[in-house]
Coordinates of C-alpha atoms and ligand atoms in Angstrom, one line a residue:
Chain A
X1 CA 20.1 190.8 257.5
X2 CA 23.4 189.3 257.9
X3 CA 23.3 187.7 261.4
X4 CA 27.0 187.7 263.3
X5 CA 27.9 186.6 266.8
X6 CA 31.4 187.9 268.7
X7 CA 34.0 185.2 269.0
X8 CA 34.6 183.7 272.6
X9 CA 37.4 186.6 273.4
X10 CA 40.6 183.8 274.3
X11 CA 39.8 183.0 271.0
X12 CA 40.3 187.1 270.0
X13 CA 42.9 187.7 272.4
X14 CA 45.0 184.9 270.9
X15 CA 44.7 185.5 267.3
X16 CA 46.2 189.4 268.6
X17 CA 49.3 187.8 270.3
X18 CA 52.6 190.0 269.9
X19 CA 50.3 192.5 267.8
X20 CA 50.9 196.1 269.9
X21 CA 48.6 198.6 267.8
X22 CA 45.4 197.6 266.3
X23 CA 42.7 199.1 265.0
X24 CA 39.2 197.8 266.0
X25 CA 36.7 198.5 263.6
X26 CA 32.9 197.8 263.5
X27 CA 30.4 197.9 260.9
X28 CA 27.0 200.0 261.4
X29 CA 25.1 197.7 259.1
X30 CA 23.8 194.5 260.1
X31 CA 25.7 193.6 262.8
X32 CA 25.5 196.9 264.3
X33 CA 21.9 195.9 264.5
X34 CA 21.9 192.6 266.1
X35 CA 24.3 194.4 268.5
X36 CA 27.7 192.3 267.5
X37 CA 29.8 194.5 265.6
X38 CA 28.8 198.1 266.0
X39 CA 30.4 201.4 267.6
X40 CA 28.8 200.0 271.2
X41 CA 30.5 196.8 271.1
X42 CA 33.7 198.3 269.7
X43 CA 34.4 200.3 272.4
X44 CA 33.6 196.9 274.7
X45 CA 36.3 194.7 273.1
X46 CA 38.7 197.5 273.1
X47 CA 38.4 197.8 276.7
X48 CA 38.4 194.2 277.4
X49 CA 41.6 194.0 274.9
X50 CA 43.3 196.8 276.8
X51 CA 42.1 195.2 280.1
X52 CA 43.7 192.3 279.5
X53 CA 47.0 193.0 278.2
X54 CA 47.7 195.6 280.8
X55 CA 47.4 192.5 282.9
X56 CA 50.0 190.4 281.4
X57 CA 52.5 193.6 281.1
X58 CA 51.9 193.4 277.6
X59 CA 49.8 196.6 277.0
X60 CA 48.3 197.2 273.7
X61 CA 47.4 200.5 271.7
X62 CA 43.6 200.5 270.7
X63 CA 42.3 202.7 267.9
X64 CA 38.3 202.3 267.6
X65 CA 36.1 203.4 264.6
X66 CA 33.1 202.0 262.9
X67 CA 32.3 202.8 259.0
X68 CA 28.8 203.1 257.9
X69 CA 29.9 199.6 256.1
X70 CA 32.6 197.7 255.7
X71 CA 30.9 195.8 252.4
X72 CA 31.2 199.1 250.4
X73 CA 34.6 200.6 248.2
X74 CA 33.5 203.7 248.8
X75 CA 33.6 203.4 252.7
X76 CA 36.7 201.0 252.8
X77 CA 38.7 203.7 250.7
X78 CA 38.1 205.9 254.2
X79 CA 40.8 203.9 255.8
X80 CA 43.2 204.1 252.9
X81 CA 45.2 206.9 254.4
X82 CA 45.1 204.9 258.3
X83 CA 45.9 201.5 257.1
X84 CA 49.1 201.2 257.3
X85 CA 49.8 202.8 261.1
X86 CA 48.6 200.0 262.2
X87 CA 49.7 196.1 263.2
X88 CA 46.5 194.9 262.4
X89 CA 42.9 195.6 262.0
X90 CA 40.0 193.6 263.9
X91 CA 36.8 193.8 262.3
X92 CA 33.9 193.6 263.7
X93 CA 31.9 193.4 260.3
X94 CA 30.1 189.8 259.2
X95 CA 33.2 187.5 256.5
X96 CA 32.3 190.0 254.0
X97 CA 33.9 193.0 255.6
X98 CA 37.0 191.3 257.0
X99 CA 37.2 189.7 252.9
X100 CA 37.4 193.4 251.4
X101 CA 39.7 194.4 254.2
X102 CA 42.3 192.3 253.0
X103 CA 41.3 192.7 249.7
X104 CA 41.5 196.6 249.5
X105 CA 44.8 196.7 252.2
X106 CA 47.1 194.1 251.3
X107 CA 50.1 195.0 253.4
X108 CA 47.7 195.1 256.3
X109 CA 47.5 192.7 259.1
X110 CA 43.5 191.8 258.9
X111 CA 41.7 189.7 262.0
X112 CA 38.1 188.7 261.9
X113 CA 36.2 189.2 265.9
X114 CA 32.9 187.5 264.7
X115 CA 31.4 184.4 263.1
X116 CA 29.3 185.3 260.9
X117 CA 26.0 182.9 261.7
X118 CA 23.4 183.4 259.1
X119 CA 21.0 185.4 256.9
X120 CA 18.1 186.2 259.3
X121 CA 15.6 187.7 260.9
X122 CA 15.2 189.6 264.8
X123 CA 12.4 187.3 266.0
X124 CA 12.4 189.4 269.1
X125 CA 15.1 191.0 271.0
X126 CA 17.9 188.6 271.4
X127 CA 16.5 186.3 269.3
X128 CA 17.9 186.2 266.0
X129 CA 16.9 183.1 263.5
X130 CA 17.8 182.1 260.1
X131 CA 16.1 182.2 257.0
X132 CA 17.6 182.3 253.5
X133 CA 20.8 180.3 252.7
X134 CA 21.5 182.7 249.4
X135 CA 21.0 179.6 246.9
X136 CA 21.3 181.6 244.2
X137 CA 17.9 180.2 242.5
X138 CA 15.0 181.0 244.8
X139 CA 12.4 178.4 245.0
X140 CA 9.4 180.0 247.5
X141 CA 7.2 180.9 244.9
X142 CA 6.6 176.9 245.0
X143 CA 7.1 176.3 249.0
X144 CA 4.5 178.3 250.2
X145 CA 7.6 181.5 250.7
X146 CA 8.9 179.4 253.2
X147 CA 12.8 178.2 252.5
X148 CA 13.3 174.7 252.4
X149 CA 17.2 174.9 251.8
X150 CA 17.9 177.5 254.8
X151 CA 14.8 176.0 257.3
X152 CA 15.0 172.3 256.8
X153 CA 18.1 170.3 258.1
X154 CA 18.3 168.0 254.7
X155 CA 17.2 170.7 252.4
X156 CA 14.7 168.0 251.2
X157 CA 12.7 169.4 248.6
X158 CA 9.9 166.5 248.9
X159 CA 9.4 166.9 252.3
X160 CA 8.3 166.3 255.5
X161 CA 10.3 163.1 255.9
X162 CA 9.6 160.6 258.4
X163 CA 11.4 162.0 261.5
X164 CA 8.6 165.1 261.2
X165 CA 6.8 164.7 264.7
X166 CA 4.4 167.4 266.2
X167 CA 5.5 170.2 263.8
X168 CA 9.1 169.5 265.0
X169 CA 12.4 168.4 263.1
X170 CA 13.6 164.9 264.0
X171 CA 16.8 166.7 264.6
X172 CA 15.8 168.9 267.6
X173 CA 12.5 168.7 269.1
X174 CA 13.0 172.6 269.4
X175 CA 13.4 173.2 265.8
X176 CA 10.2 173.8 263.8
X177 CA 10.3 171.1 261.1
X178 CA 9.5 173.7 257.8
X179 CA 8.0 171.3 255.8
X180 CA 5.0 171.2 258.5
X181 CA 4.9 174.6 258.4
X182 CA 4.9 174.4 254.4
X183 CA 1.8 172.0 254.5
X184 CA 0.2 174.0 256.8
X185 CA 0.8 177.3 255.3
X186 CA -0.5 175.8 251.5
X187 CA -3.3 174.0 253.2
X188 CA -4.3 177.3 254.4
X189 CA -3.8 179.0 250.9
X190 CA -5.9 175.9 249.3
X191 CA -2.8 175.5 247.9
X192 CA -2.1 171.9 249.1
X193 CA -2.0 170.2 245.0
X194 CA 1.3 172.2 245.0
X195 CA 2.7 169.2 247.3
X196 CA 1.4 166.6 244.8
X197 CA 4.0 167.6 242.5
X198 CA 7.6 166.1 242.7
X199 CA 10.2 168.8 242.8
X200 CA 13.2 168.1 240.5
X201 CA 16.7 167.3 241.8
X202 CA 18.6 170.9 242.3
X203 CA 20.9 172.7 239.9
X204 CA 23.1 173.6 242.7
X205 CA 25.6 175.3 240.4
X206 CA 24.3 178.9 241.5
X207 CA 24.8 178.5 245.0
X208 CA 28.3 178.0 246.7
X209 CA 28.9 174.7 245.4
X210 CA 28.7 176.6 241.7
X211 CA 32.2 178.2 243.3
X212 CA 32.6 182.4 244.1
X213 CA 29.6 184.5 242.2
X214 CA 29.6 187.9 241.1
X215 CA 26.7 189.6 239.8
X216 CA 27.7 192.4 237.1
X217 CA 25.2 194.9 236.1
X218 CA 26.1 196.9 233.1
X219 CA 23.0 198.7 233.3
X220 CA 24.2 200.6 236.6
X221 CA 27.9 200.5 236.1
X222 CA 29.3 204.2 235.5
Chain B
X6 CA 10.9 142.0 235.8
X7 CA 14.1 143.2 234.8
X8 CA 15.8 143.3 237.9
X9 CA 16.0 139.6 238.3
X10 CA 15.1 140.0 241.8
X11 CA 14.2 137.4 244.2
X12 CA 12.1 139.9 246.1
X13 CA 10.4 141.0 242.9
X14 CA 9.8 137.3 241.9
X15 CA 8.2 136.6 245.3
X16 CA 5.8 139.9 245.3
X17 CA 4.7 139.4 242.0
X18 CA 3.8 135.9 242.4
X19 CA 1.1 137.4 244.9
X20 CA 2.8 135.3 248.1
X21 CA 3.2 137.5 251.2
X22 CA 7.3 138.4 251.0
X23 CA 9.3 138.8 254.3
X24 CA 12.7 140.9 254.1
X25 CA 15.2 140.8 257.0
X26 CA 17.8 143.5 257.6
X27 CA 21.2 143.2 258.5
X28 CA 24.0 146.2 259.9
X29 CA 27.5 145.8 258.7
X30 CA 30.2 146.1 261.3
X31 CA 31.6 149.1 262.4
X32 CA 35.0 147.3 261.3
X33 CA 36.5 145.3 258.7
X34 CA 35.5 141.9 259.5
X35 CA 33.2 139.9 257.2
X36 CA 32.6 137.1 259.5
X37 CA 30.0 139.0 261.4
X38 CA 27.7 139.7 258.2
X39 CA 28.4 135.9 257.5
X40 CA 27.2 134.8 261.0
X41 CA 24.4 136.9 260.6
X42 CA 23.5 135.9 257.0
X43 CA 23.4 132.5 258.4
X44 CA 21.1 133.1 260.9
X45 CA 18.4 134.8 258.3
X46 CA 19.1 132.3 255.9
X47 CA 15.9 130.5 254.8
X48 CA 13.7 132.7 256.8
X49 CA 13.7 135.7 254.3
X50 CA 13.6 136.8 250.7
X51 CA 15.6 139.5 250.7
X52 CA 18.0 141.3 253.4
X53 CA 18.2 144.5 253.7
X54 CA 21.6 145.9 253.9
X55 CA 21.5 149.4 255.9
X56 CA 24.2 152.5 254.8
X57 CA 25.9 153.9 257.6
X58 CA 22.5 153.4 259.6
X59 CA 22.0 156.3 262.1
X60 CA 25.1 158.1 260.5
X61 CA 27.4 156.3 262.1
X62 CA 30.3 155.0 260.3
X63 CA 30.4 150.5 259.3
X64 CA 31.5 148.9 256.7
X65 CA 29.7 150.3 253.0
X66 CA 26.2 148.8 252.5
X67 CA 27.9 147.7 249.1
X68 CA 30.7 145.6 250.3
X69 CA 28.7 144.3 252.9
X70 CA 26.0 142.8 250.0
X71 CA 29.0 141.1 248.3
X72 CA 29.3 139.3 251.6
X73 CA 25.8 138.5 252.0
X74 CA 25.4 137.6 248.5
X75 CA 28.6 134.7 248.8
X76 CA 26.2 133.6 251.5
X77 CA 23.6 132.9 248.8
X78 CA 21.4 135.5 250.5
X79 CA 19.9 138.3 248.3
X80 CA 20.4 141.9 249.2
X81 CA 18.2 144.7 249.7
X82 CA 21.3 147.6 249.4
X83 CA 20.1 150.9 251.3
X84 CA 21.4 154.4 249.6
X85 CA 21.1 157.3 251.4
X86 CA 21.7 160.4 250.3
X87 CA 23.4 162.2 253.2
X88 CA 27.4 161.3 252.4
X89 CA 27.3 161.2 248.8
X90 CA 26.7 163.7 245.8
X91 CA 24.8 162.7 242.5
X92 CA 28.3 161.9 241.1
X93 CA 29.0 159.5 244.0
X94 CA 25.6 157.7 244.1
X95 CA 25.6 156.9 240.4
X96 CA 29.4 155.7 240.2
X97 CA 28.4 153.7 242.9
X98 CA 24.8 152.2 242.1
X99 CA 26.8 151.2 238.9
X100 CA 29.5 149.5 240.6
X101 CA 26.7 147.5 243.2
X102 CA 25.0 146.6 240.0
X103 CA 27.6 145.3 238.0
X104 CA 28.2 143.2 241.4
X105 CA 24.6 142.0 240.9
X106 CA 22.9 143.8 243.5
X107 CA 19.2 143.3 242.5
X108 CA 17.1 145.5 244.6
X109 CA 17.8 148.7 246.1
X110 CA 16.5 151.0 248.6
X111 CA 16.4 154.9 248.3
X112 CA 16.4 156.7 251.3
X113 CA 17.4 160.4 252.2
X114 CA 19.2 159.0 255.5
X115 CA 19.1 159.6 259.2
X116 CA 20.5 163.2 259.6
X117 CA 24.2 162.5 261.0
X118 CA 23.8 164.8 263.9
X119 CA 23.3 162.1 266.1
X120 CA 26.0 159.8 264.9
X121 CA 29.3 159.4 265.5
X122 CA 30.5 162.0 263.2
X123 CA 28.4 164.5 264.2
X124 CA 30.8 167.6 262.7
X125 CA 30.6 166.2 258.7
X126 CA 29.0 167.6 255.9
X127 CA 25.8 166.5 255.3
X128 CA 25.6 166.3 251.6
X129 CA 21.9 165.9 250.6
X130 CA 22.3 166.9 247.0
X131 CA 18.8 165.1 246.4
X132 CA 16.3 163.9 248.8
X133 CA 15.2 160.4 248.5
X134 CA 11.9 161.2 246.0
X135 CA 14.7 162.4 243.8
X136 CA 17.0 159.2 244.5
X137 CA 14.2 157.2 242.8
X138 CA 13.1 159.1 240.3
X139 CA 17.3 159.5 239.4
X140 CA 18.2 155.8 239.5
X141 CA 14.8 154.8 237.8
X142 CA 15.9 157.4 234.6
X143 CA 19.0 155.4 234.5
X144 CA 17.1 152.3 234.7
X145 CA 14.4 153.0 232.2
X146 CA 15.7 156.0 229.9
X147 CA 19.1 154.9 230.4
X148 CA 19.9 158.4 231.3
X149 CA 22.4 159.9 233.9
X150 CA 21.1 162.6 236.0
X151 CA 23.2 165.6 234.1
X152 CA 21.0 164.0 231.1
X153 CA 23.8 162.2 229.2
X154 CA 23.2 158.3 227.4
X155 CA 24.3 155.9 229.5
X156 CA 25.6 153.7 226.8
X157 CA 25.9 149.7 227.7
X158 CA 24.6 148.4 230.3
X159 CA 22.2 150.4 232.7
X160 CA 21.7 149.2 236.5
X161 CA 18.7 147.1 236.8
X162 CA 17.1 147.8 240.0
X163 CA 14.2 146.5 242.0
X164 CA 13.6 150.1 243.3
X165 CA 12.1 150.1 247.3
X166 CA 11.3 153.3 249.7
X167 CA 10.5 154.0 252.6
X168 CA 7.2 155.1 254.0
X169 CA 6.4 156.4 257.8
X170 CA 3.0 156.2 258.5
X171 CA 3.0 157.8 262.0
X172 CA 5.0 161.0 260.7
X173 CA 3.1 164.1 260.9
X174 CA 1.0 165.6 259.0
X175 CA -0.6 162.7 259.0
X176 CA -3.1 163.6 256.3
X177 CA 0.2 164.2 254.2
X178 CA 1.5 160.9 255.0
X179 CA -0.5 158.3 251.5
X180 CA 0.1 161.4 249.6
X181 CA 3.7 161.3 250.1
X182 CA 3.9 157.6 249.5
X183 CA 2.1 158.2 246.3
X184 CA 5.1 160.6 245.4
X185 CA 7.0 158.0 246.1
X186 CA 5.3 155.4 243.7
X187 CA 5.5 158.1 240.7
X188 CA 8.8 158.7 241.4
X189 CA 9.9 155.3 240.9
X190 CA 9.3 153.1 244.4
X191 CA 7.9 149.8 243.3
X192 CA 8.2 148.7 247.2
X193 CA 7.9 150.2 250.1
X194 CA 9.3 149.3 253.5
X195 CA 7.2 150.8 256.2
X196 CA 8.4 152.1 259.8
X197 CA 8.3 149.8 262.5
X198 CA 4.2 149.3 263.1
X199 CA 3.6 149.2 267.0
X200 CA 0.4 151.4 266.3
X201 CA -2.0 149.4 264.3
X202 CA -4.3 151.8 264.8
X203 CA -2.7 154.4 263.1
X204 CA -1.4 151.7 260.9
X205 CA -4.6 150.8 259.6
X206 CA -5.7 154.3 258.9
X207 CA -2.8 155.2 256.8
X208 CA -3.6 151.8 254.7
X209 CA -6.9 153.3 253.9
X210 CA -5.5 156.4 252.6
X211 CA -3.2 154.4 250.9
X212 CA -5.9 152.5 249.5
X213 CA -8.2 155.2 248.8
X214 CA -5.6 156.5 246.3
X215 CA -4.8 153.3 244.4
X216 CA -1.5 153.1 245.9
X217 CA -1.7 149.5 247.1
X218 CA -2.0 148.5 243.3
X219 CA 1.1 150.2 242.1
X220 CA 3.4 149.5 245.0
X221 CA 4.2 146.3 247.2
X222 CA 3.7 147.2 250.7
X223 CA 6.0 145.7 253.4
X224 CA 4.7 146.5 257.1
X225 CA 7.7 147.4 259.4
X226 CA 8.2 145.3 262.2
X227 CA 10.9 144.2 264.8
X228 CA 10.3 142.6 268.6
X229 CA 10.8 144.5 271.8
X230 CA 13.8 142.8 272.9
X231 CA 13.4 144.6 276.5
X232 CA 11.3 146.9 278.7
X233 CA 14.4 149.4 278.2
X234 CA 14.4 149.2 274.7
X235 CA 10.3 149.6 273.8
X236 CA 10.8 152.9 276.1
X237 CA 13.6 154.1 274.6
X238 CA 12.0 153.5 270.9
X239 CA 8.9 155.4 272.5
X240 CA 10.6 158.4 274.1
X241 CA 13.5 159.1 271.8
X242 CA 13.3 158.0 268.3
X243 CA 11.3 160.5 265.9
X244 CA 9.1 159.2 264.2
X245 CA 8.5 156.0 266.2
X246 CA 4.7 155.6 267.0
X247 CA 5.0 153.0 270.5
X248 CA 1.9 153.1 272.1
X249 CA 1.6 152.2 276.0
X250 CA -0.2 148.8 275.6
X251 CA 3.2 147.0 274.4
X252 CA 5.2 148.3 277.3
X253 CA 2.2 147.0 279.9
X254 CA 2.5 143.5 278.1
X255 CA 6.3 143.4 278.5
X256 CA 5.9 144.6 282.4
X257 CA 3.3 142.2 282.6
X258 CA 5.6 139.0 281.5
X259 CA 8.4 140.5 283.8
X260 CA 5.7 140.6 286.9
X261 CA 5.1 137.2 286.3
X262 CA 8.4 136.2 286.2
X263 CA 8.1 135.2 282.3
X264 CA 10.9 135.8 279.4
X265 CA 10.3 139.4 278.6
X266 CA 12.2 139.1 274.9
X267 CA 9.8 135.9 274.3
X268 CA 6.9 138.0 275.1
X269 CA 8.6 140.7 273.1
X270 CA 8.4 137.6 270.1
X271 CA 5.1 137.3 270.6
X272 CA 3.9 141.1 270.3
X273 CA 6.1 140.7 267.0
X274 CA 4.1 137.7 265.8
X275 CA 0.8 139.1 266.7
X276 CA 1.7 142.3 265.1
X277 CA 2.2 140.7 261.9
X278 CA -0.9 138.1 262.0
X279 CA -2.9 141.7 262.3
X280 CA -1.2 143.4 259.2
X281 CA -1.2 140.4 257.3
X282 CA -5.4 141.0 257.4
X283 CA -5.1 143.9 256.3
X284 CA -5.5 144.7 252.4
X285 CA -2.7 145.9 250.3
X286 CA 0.0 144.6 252.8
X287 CA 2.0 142.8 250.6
X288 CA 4.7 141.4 253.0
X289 CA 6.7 142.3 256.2
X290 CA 10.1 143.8 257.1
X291 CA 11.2 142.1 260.3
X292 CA 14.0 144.6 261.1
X293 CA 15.9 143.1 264.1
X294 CA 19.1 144.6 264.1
X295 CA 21.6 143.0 266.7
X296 CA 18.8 140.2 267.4
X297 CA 19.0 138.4 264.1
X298 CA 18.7 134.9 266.2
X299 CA 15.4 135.8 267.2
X300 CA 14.1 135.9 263.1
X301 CA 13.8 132.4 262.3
X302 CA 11.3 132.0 265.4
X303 CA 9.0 135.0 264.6
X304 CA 8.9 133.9 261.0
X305 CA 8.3 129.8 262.3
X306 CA 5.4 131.2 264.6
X307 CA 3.5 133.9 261.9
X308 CA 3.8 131.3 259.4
X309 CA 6.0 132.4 257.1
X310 CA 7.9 129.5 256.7
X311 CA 9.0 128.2 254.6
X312 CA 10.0 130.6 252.4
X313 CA 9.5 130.3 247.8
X314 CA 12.6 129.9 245.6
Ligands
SF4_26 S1 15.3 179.2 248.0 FE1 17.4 179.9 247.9 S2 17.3 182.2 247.6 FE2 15.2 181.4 248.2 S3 15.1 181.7 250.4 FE3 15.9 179.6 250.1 S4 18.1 179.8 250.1 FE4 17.3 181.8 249.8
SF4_27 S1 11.8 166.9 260.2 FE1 11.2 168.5 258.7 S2 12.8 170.1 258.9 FE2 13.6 168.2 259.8 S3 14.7 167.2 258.2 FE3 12.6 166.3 258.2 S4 11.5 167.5 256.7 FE4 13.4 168.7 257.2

């Protein structure tokens, strides 16, 4: 899933300066569940909002809903009759959401409340940890299903390199270096003549650095 | 022997080779590669001119071989890949070989989180197996990466790597090298060897998979300067292998009220006098960055003096 975290709330309360009527709107897809952006924490930042600008004699009008997603036309076009009684909307959705916000309402005022961190996985509760950087060209059929783009921090693809040290990355001795767990996961497989092999320089062209992608399916289009 | 290479001359020939390395200034000031140049001068083959070593920003490992080279020294110019993109490295690997850099050495570079720009990009558009096999088409197939003709002249490179031995997995560690080799490394430069131990192990895996004969091995090496320094290179530098034994010799020249750096010289010398036994080392890398001075003494007492050519 898409991993988010809330932004440090200054940071929130000062993007909302001057702005009297918002809506607050969370997402119940994946940051609903790593508890960041969902109906629960909606109603939190609404309160804290309204908290703090009754302090400062500045009070501000909160309007809370959460759609089932915000990465969706068909739940987007929900607000469509809302939109504009608003001076803004803060979203609690991951980049994608707040994107089609202001994509679908253009006269609308559109605020993001979270960085969105990562694609990952709930290791345990409160622990989320990332996994897949969305290269556009996967590549674990040959790593073992283990991602060296996303899980190693110089997306070598001929690793371990030297900084490698008791399973750790030379950058953090609490980051698992992946390549160790690569060898060890092959060497278990009997799969270890896999490594022998050099892996060829990356077309990076379908990830990011390829510019915005769109995937069009004519098969399912209606 | 295309390359033209001092270094290349020197390994082939069968003598043991000794490289030296130099860091360019975090400013714009030649002099201090000059005075450093002179104080390698005659003691080495080949320098070895680091790229923004440990991510942090001095002058380009490019400009700093021009100065080297008006020195009469030859360079050994470092290319990471961490700062630049295929585009970059190939624009510039043209540009250091047009300036008659000779030898070069591919590396994937330190990751910049612990330098001084620890908030930049870090580009690593190849890793360093890629670097070589890359600059060795351009070499050999005179092809660019995007598989274009390079038509003219193509950069003639002495192509080096780098090897560490005392990585983990350690059983990975030849097989890697071997990568290397097939990818284009015709010498390798070896982490700093404290553990000879370990040292000599990985030389038998090298051995045991031909590697020696394909590659010139260059053992790592540099001298304790102080008591501080052999525990910070212990405690805090990945991949760094420092067993116990050299910090009990360099407490145990302090206790007796001897020079601690000269007995720090000393473990350098012996260290090399053990991998020079050792077969398939074909040279050593004294890497004593910001105690260049001490050089022409360590290479005086191993017997490495005086240098061919
Ligand atoms: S190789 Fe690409 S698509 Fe596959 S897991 Fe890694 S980043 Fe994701
Ligand atoms: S230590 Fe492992 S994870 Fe870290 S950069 Fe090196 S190969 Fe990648």
């Amino acid at each position: 899933m898409i991993v988010g975290q809330r932004k440090p709330i200054q940071e929130i309360i000062g993007m909302l300066k001057g702005i009297k009527k918002i809506l607050i709107l969370g997402c119940s897809g994946c940051v609903s569940v790593c508890s960041a952006g969902g109906e629960k924490e909606v109603e939190i930042l609404a309160l804290i909002l309204r908290i703090d600008r009754k302090k400062k004699g500045e009070p501000v009008e909160t309007m809370e809903k959460t759609l089932a997603r915000q990465c969706d036309t068909e739940y987007l076009e929900e607000l469509k009759g809302e939109a504009g009684n608003y001076d803004a909307i803060l979203s609690m959705a991951c980049g994608v959401g707040v994107n089609y916000l202001a994509d679908m309402y253009p006269t609308t005022l559109v605020f993001p409340a979270l960085n969105t961190s990562f694609m990952g996985v709930s290791e345990e509760q409160g622990v989320w940890s990332e996994r897949c950087a969305g290269c556009g060209d996967c590549v674990l059929d040959r790593t073992g299903g283990l991602c060296p783009i996303a899980r190693c921090s110089k997306r070598l693809f001929n690793g371990p390199c030297g900084g490698s040290q008791n399973g750790k990355c030379e950058i953090d001795p609490n980051v698992a270096c992946v390549w160790q767990l690569i060898y060890d996961r092959l060497k278990g497989l009997n799969q270890l003549e896999k490594l022998k092999e050099i892996f060829p320089i990356k077309d990076w062209s379908s990830s990011l650095h390829g510019g915005p992608r769109k995937i069009v399916r004519e098969d399912l289009k209606l | 022997m295309k390359s033209g290479s001092n270094l290349e001359k020197v390994l082939t020939s069968g003598q043991f080779a000794v490289t030296g390395e130099l860091g360019p200034p975090k400013n714009a000031d030649a002099e201090v590669i000059r005075t450093k140049a002179r104080l390698l001068k005659g003691c080495v083959d080949a320098v070895n001119i680091t790229d923004c070593q440990t991510a942090i920003v001095r002058m380009s490992s490019i400009a700093s071989s021009v100065i080297l080279m008006e020195e009469g020294l030859e360079p050994v110019t470092q290319m990471t890949c961490r700062d630049r993109n295929r585009i970059a490295i190939q624009s510039d690997l043209l540009g250091a070989s047009a300036l008659g850099m000779k030898n070069l050495l591919c590396l994937t570079g330190d990751h910049h989180k612990f330098g001084n720009h620890p908030n930049a990009v870090g580009v690593f558009d190849m890793d360093s197996i890629q670097l070589l096999q890359m600059v060795k088409n351009m070499r050999d197939e005179k092809v660019f990466q995007c598989g274009e003709e390079l038509k003219g002249t193509e950069p003639t490179f002495f192509l080096g790597a780098a090897a560490n031995p005392f990585a983990d997995p350690f059983e990975f560690r030849a097989l890697r090298l071997a990568k290397k080799v097939v990818a284009g490394a015709q010498f390798v430069q070896t982490q700093l060897v404290y553990n000879l131990e370990r040292f000599t192990a990985w030389m038998q895996a090298v051995r045991a998979l031909g590697v020696h004969e394909q590659c010139y091995i260059m053992a790592g090496v540099t001298p304790p300067k102080s008591i501080g320094m052999a525990k910070y290179m212990k405690n805090n530098v990945p991949g760094l292998d420092v067993p116990d034994e050299v910090i009990v010799r360099l407490k145990g020249a302090r206790d007796a009220k001897k020079d601690v750096q000269e007995e720090g010289i000393n473990i350098c010398v012996d260290i090399i006098n053990r991998v020079k036994e050792i077969e398939g080392v074909a040279g050593v890398h004294i890497m004593a960055i910001e105690w260049e001075s001490a050089v022409p003494e360590i290479a005086k007492r191993a017997d490495l003096l005086p240098r061919p050519g």
